[in-house]
Tab-separated table of C-alpha atoms in Angstrom:
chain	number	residue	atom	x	y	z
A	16	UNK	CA	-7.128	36.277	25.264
A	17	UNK	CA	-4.544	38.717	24.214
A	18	UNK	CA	-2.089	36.757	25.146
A	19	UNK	CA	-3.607	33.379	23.089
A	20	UNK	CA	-3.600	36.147	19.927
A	21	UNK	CA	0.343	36.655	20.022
A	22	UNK	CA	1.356	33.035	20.881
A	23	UNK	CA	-1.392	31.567	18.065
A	24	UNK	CA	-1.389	32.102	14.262
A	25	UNK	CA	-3.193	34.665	12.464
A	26	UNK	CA	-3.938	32.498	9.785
A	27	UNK	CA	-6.362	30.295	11.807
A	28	UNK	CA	-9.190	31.586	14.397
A	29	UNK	CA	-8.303	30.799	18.212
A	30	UNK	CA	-10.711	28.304	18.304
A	31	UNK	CA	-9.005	26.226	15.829
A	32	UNK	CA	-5.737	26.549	17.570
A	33	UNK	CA	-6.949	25.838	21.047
A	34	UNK	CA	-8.963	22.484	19.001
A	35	UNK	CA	-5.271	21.804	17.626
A	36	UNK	CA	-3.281	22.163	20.672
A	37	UNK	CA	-6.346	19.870	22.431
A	38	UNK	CA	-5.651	17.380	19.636
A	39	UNK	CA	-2.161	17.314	20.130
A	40	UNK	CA	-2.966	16.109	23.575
A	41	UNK	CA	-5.709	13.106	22.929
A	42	UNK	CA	-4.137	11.885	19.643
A	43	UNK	CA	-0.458	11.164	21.861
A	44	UNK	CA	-2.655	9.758	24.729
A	45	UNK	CA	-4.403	7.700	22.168
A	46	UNK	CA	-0.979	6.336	21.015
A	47	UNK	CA	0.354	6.011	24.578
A	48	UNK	CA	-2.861	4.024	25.522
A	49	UNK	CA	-3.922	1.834	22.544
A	50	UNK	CA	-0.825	2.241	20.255
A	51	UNK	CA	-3.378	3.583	17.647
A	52	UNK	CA	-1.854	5.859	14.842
A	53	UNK	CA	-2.312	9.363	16.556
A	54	UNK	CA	0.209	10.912	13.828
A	55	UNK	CA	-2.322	10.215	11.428
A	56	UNK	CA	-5.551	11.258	13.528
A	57	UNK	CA	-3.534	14.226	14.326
A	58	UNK	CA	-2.586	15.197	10.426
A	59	UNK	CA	-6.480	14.291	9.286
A	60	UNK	CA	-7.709	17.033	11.551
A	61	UNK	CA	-4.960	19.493	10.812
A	62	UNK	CA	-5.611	18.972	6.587
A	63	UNK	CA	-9.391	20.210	7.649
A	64	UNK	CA	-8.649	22.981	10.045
A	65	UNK	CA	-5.822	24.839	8.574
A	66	UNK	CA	-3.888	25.819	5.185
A	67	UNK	CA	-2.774	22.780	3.494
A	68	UNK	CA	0.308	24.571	2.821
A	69	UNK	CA	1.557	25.112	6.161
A	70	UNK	CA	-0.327	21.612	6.833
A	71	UNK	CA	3.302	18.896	6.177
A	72	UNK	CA	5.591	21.091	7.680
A	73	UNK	CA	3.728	22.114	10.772
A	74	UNK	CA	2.613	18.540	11.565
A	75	UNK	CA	6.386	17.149	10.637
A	76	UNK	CA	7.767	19.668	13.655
A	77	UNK	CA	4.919	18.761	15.625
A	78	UNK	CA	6.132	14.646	15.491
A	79	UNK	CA	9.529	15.545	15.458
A	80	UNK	CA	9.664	15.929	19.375
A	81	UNK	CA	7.786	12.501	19.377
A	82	UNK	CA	9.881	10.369	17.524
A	83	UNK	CA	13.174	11.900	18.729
A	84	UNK	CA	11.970	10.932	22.055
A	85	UNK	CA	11.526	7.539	21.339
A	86	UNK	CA	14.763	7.001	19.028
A	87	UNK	CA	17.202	8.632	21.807
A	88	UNK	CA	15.348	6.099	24.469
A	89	UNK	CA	16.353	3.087	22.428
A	90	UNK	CA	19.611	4.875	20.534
A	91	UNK	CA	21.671	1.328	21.441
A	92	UNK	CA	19.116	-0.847	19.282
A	93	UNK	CA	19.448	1.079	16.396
A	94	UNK	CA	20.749	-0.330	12.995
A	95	UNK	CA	22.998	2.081	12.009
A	96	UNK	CA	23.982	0.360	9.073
A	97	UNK	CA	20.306	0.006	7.371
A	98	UNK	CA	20.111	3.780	8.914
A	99	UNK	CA	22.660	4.702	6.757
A	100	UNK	CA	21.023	3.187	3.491
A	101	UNK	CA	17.700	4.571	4.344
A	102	UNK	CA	19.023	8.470	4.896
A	103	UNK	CA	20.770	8.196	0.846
A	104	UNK	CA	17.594	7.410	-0.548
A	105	UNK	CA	15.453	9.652	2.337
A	106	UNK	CA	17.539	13.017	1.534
A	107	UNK	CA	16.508	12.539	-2.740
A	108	UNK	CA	13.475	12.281	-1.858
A	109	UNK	CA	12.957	14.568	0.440
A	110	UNK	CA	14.608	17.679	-2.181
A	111	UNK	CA	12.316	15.726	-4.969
A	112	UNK	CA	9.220	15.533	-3.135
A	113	UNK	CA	9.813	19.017	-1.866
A	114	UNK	CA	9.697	20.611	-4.907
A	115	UNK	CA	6.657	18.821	-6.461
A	116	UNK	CA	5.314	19.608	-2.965
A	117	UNK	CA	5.317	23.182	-3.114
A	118	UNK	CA	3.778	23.449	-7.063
A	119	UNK	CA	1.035	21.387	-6.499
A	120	UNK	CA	-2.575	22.595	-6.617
A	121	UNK	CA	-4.261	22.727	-3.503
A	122	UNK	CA	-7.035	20.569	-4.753
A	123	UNK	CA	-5.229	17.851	-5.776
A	124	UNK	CA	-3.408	18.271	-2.151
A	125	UNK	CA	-6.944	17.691	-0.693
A	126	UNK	CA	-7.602	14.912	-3.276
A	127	UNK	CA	-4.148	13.165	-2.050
A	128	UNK	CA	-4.254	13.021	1.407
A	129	UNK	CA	-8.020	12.025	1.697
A	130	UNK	CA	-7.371	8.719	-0.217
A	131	UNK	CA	-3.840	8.502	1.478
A	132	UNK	CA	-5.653	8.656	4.888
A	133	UNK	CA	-8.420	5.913	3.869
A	134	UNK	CA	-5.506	3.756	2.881
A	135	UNK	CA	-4.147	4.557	5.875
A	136	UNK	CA	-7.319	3.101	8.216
A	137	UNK	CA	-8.521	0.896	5.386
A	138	UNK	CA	-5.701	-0.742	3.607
A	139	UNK	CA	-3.137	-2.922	4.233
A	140	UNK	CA	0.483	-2.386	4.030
A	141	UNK	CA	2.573	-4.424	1.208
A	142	UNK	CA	5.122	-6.857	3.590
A	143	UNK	CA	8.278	-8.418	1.796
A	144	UNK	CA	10.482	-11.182	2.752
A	145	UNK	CA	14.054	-11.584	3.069
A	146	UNK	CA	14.615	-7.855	2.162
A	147	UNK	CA	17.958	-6.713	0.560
A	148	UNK	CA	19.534	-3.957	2.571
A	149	UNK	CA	19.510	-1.851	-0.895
A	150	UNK	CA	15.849	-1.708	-1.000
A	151	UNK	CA	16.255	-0.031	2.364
A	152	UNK	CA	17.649	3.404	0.270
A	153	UNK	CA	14.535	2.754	-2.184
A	154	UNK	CA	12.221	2.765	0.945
A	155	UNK	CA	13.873	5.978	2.092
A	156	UNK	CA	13.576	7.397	-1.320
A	157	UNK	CA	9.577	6.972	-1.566
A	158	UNK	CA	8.761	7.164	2.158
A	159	UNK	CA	10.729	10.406	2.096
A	160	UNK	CA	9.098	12.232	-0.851
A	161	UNK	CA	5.746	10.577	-0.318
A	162	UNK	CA	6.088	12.410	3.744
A	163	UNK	CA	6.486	15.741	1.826
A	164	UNK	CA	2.664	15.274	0.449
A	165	UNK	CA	1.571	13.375	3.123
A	166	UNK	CA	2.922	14.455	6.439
A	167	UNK	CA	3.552	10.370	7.421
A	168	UNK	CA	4.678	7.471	5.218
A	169	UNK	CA	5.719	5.339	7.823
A	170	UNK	CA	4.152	2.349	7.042
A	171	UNK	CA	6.063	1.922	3.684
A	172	UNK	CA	9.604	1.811	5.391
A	173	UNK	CA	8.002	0.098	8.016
A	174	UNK	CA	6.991	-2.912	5.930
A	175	UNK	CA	10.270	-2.962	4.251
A	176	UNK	CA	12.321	-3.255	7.676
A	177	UNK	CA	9.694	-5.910	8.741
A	178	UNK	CA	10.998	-7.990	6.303
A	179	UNK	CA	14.723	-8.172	7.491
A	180	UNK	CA	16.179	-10.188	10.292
A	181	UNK	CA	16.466	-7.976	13.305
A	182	UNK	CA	14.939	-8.499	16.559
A	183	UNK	CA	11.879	-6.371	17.816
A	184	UNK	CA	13.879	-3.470	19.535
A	185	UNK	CA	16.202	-2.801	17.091
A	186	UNK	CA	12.894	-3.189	14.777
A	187	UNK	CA	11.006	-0.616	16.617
A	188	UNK	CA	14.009	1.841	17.352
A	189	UNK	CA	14.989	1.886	13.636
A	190	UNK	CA	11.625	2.422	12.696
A	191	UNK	CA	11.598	5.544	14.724
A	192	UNK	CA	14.852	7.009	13.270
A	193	UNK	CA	13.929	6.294	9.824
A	194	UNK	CA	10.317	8.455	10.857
A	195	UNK	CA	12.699	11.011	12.731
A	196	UNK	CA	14.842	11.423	9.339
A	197	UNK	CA	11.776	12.180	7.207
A	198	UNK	CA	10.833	14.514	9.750
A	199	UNK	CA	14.477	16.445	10.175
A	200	UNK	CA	14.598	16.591	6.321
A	201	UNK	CA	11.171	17.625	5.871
A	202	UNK	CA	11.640	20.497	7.838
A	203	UNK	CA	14.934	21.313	6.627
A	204	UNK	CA	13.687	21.437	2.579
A	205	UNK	CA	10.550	23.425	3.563
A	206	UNK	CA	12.926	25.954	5.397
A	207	UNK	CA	14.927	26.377	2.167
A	208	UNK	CA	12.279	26.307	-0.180
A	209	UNK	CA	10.876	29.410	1.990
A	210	UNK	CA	8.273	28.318	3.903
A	211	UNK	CA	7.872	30.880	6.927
A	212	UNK	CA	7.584	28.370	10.330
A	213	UNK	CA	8.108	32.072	12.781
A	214	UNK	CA	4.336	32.536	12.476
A	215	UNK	CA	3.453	29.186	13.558
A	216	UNK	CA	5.909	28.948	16.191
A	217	UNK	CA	3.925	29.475	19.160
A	218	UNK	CA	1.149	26.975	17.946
A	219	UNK	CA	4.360	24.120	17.485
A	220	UNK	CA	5.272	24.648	20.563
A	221	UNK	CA	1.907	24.607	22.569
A	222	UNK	CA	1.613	21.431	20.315
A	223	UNK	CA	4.858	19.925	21.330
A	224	UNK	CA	4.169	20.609	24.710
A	225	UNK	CA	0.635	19.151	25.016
A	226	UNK	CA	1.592	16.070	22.808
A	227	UNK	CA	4.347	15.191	25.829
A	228	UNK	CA	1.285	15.688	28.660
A	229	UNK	CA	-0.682	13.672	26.352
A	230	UNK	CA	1.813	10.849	26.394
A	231	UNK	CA	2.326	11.278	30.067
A	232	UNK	CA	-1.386	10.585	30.849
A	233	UNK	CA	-2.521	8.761	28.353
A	234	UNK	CA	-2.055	5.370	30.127
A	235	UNK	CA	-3.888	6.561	33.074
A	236	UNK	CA	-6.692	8.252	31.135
A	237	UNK	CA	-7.385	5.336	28.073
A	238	UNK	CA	-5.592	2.320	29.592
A	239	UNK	CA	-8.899	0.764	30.614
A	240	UNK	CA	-10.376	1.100	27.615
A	241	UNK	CA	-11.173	-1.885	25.003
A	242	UNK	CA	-8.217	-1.747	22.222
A	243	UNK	CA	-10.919	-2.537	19.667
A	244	UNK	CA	-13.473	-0.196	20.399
A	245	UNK	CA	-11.197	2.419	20.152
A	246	UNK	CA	-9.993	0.881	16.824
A	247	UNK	CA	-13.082	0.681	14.812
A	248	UNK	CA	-14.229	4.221	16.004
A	249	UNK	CA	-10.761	5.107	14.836
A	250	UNK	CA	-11.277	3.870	11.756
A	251	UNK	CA	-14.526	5.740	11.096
A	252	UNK	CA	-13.470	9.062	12.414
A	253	UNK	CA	-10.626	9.066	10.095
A	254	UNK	CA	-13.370	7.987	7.227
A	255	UNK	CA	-15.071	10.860	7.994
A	256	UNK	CA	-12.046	13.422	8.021
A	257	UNK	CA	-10.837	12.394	4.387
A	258	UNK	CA	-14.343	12.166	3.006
A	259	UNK	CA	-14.703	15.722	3.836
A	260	UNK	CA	-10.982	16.434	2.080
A	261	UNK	CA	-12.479	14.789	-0.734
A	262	UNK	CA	-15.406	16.689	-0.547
A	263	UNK	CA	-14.192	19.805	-0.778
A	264	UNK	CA	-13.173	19.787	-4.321
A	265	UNK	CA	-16.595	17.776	-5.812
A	266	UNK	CA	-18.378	21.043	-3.726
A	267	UNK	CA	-16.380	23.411	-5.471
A	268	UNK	CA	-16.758	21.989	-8.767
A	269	UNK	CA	-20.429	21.357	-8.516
A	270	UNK	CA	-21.017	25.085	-7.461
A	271	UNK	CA	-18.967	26.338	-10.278
């Protein structure tokens, strides 16, 4: 136990570390099994177990080891050139975001990701035809500072590259650079705007660690397992997570 109290945070209790770290675990094996959004689960049960200030750039490190994973498997199928459009726009609006970010009221951080994570499980992503490589830099430019709220604004470059003409795998390993860019420069505009990560070091890398087991195992554990159960349960669990976000500033109001 001594031990867990150096390695963990002394902003959050053990228990909600150990919770996190088990998280970690399910959420990649989730994504490994079902290819449901464990990012997301993962970031709706951080925003209601620990500061929302350390919330974006905690998770971001946390999904940085996932995405670089899969970019450097499929490096070769990687459009460089709408890469390059998407990191002009991505690195505005990561400094932009960043700084709106970081003055922000907590309750209006609460009030933000709780509708962004019923979109998430409820809406529908916009999809575009015949996209003009341009619109790839505006993409980066929103994803990018919408991430620094958020933690994950994937599907917004996402539907932007689905509308170009490039086969799956280049589809699927540009997708994961673009999400491995608005993770690098999330991290690296939290850093200078002086967030501390040394404190939450440990917990990253127990995190890090336990996502790759997850993703390991997660075929042999959930493989079996009807896609659509585990989708609507998904959906509902996630329902549940930002109607408590949203919660928590009615509560405080109404007790004022």
């Amino acid at each position: 136990m001594d031990l867990l109290a150096l390695l963990l945070p002394d902003q959050l209790p053990i228990w909600s570390s150990l919770v996190l770290i088990l998280a970690s675990f399910f959420t990649s094996a989730l994504t490994a099994a079902v290819g449901l959004g464990g990012g997301v689960a993962l970031l709706a049960l951080m925003a209601n177990l620990m500061p929302l200030a350390a919330l974006v750039p905690v998770h971001g490190l946390v999904q940085l080891g996932s995405n670089a994973g899969r970019a450097i498997v499929l490096v070769r199928h990687i459009a460089w050139d709408l890469m390059a459009w998407f990191a002009a726009g991505a690195v505005l609006g990561a400094l932009v975001g960043g700084q709106i970010a970081i003055t922000l009221p907590e309750v209006w951080l609460n009030i933000g990701i709780g509708l962004f994570l019923l979109w998430t499980v409820w809406g529908k992503a916009p999809r575009y035809r015949h996209t003009p490589k341009p619109a790839i830099a505006v993409a980066g430019f929103v994803s990018t500072a919408l991430s620094m709220f958020f933690g994950a604004a994937g599907p917004i470059s996402g539907a932007v590259l689905s509308g170009l003409d490039i086969p799956r795998q280049s589809f699927v390993a540009t997708q994961a650079a673009t999400a491995l860019t608005m993770h690098v420069l999330k991290i690296a505009v939290f850093g200078l705007l002086g967030f501390a990560f040394a404190p939450w070091a440990g917990l990253i890398a127990t995190m890090i660690i336990s996502g790759f087991l997850g993703t390991l195992t997660g075929t042999r554990l959930l493989g079996h397992m009807p896609e659509a159960r585990f989708r609507k349960a998904f959906r509902w669990v996630m329902t549940l997570l930002a109607i408590n976000l949203l919660w928590r500033p009615i509560g405080d109001f109404l007790s004022m």
